[in-house]
Short mmCIF file of C-alpha atoms in Angstrom, two decimals:
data_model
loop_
_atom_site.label_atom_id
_atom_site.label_comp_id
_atom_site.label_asym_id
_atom_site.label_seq_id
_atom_site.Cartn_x
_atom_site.Cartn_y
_atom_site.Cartn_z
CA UNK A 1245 -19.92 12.39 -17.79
CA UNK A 1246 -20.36 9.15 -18.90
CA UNK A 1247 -22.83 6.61 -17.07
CA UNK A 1248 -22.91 2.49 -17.25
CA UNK A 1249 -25.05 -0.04 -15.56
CA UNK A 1250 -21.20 -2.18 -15.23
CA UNK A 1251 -20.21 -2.98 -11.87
CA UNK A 1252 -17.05 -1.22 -10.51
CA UNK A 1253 -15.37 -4.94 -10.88
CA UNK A 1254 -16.54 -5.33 -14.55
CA UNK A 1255 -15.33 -1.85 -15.54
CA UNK A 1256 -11.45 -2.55 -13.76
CA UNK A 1257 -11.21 -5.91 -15.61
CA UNK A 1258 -12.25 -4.09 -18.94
CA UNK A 1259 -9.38 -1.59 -18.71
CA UNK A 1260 -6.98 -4.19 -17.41
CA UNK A 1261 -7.60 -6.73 -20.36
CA UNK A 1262 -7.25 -3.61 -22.81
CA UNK A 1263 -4.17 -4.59 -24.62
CA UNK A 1264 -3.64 -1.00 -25.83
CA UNK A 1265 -2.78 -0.12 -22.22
CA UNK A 1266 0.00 2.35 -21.88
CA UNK A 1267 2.17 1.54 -18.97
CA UNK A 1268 4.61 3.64 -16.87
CA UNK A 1269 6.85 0.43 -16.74
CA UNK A 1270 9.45 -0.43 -13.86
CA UNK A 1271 12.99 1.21 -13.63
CA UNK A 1272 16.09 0.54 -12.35
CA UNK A 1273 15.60 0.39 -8.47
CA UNK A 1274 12.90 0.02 -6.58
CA UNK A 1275 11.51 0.47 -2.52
CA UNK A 1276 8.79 -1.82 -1.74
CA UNK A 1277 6.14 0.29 0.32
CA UNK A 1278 3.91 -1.89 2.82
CA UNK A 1279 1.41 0.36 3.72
CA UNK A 1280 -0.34 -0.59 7.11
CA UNK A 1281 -0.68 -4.02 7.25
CA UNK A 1282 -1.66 -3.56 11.30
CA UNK A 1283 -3.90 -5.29 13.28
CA UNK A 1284 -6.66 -2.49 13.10
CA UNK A 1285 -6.89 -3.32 9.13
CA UNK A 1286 -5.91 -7.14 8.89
CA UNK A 1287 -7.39 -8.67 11.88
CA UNK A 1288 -11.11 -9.17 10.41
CA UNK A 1289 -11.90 -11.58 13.57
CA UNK A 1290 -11.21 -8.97 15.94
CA UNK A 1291 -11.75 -5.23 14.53
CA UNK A 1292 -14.26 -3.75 12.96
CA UNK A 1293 -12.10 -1.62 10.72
CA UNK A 1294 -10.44 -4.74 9.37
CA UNK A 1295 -10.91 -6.06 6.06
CA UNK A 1296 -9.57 -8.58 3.45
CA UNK A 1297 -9.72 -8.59 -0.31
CA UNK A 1298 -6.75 -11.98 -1.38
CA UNK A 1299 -6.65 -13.96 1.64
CA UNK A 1300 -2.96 -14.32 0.04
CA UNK A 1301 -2.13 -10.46 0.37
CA UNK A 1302 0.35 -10.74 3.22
CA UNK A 1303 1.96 -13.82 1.87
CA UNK A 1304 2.43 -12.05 -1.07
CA UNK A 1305 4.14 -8.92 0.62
CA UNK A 1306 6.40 -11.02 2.11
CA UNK A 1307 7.45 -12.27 -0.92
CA UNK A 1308 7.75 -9.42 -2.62
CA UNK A 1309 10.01 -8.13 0.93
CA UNK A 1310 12.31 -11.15 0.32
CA UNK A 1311 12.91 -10.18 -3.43
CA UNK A 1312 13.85 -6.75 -2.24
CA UNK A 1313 16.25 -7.89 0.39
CA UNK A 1314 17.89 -10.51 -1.59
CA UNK A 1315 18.52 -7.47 -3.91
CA UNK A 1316 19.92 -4.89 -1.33
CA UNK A 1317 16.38 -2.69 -2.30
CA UNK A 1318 14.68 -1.01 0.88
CA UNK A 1319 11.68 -2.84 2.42
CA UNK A 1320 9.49 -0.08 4.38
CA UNK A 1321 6.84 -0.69 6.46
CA UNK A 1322 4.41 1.64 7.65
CA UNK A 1323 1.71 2.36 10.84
CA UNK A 1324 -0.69 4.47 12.19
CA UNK A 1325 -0.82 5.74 15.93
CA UNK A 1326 -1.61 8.20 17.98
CA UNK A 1327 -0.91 10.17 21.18
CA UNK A 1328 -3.69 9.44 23.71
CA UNK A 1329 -5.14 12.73 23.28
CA UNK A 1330 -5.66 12.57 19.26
CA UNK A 1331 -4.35 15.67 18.77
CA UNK A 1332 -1.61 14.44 16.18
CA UNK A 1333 -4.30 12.83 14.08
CA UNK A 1334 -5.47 16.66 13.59
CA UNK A 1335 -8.68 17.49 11.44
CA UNK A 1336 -8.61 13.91 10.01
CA UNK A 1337 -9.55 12.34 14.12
CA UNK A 1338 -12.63 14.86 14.32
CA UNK A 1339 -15.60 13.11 12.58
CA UNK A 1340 -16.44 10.48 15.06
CA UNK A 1341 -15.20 9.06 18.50
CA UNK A 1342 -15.44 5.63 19.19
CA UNK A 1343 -13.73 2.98 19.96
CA UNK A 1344 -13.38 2.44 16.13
CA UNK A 1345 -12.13 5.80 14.99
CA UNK A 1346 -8.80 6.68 13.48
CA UNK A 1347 -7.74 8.83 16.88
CA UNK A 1348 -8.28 5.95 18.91
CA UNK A 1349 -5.22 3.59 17.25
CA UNK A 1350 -3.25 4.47 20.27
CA UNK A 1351 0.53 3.68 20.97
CA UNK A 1352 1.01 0.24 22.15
CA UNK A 1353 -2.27 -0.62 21.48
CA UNK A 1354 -2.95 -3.74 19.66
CA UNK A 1355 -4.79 -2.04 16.93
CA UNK A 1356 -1.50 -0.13 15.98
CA UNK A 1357 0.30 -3.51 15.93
CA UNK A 1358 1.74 -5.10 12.83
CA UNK A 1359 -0.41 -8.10 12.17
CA UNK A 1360 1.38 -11.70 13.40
CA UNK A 1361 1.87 -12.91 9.46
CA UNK A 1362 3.87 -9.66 8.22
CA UNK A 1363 7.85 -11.08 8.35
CA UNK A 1364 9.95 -7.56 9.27
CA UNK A 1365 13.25 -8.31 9.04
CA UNK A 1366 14.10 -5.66 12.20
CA UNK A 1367 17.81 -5.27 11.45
CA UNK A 1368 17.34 -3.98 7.99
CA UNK A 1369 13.98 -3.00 7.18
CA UNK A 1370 12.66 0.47 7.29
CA UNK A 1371 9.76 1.24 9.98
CA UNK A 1372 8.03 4.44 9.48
CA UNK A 1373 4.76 5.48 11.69
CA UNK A 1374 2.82 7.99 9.53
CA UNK A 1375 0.22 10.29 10.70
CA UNK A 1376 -2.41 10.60 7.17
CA UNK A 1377 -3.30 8.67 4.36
CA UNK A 1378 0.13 8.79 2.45
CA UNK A 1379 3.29 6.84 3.28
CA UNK A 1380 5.23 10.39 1.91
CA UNK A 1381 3.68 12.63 4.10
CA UNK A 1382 5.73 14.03 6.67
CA UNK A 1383 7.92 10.71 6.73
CA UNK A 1384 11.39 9.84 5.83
CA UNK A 1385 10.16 7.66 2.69
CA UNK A 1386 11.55 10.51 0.21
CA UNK A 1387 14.84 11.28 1.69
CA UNK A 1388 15.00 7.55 1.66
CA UNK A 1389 14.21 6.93 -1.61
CA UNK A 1390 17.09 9.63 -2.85
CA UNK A 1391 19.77 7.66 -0.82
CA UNK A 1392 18.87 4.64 -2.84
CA UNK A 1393 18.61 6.66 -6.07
CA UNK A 1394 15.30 4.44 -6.55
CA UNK A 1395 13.26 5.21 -9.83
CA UNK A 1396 10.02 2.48 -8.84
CA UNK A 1397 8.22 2.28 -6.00
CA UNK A 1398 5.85 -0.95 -5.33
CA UNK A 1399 2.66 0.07 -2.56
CA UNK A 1400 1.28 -2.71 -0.78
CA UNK A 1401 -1.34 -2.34 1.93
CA UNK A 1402 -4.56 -1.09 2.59
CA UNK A 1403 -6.90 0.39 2.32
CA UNK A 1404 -7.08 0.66 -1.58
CA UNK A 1405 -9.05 3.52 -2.10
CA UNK A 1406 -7.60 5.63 0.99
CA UNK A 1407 -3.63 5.05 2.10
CA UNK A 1408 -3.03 3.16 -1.16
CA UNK A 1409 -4.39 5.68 -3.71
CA UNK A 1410 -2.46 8.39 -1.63
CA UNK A 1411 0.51 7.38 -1.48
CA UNK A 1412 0.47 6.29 -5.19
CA UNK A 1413 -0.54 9.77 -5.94
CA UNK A 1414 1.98 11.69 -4.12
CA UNK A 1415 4.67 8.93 -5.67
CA UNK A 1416 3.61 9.25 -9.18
CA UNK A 1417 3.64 13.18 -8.33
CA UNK A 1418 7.10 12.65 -7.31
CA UNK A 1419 8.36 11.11 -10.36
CA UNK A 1420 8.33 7.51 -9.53
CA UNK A 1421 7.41 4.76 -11.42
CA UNK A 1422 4.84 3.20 -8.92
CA UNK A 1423 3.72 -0.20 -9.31
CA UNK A 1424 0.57 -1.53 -7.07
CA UNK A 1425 0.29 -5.23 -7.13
CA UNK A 1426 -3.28 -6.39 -7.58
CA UNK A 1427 -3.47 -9.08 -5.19
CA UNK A 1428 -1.61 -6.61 -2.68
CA UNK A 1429 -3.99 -4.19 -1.73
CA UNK A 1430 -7.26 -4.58 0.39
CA UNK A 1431 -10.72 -2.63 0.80
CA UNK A 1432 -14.01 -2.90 3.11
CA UNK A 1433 -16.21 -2.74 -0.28
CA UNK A 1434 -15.38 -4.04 -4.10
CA UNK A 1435 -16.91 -1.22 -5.07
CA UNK A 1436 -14.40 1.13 -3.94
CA UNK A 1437 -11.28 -1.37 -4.47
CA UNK A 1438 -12.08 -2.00 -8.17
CA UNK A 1439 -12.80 1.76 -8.17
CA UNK A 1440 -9.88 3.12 -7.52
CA UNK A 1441 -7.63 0.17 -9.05
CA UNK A 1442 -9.58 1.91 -11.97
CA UNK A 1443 -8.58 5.68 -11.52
CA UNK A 1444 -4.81 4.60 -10.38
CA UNK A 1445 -4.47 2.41 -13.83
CA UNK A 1446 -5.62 4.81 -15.78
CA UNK A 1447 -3.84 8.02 -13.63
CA UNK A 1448 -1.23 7.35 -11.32
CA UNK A 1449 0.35 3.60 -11.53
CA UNK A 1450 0.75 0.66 -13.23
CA UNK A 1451 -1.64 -2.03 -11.29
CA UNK A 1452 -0.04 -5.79 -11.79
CA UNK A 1453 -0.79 -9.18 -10.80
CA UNK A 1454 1.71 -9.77 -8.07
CA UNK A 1455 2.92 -12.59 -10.43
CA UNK A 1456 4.56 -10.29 -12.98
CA UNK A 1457 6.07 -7.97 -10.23
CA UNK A 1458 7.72 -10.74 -8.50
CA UNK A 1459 8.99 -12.09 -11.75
CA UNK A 1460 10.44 -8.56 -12.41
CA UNK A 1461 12.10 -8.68 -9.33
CA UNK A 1462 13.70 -12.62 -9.33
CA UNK A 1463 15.26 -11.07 -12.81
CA UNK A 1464 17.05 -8.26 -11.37
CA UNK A 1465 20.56 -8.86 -9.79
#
């Protein structure tokens, strides 16, 4: 095993600015995959288990959802919540119990609301309320994907290291070309966001500035 004295930050921007980077590269069609942007995870003013990384994430996601509209693509958002009991949150709900924990994003609670900024167009996006960390488990978001004959899929969300990572896993896994926008994705620590940006560049996705994904997407007709 290797060991450095490099911050997690310094040792993402050293693989990022290596120009002999191999990339998975987009396809043909993609899905963009919001992961989560709810209340419990965006409101930092309010909840405890809220964070933010680019104060310009969900800006961004909404440009990236208007791209994929204008273009006919899927736009999927995702949520957490659970039954009042917990039970559906399984093994996962079972550490702790506080007001905080996972279990406790209950149904029409405003933890398990989308936060006010995130612009779901109602009429034709995709809503999908998933019980674990990735957007594919037990959801829709595969059958969906082989309707649209997508090849990419774009994750937005949070949290970086848990939901994110997941779901980029279980996409690359699936044969997808999975593209996580830098400025996208959100983390309590920078340790564990530049982390796992890390492990996914090197593994599992290509990890863009927004800037280039969006400009991939304005080109596409």
């Amino acid at each position: 095993m290797q060991t450095s004295n490099k911050t997690a930050k310094e040792i993402y921007l050293e693989v990022k600015n290596n120009p002999a980077r191999k990339r998975f590269g987009f396809g043909k069609k993609a899905v963009l995959v919001n992961v989560d942007p709810q209340k419990a995870y965006t409101a930092v003013d309010k909840f405890a288990t809220a964070y933010e990384t680019d104060p310009n994430q969900i800006g961004y996601m909404n440009k990236l959802a208007t791209e994929c509209r204008r273009l006919g693509w899927p736009v999927v958002w995702t949520y957490v919540a659970y039954m009042e009991s917990g039970e559906d949150a399984g093994i996962w709900g079972t550490r702790t119990d506080t007001p905080d924990s996972l279990q406790n994003i209950k149904f029409n609670s405003e933890r398990s609301e989308f936060d006010d900024r995130v612009q779901i167009d109602k009429e034709r996006d995709v809503i999908y309320c998933k019980k674990m960390p990735s957007a594919f488990f037990e959801t829709q978001l595969q059958s969906l994907l082989i309707w649209h004959q997508a090849d990419t899929v774009i994750i937005t969300g949070g949290s970086t290291s848990g939901c994110i990572r997941a779901t980029a896993v279980d996409s690359l896994s699936r044969g997808y070309r999975t593209i996580v926008p830098e400025e996208c994705v959100a983390d309590k620590h920078e340790s564990y966001h530049y982390a796992n940006l890390t492990d996914m560049s090197l593994k599992y996705a290509d990890v863009l500035d927004v800037s280039e994904v969006l400009d991939w997407l304005k080109q596409q007709k």
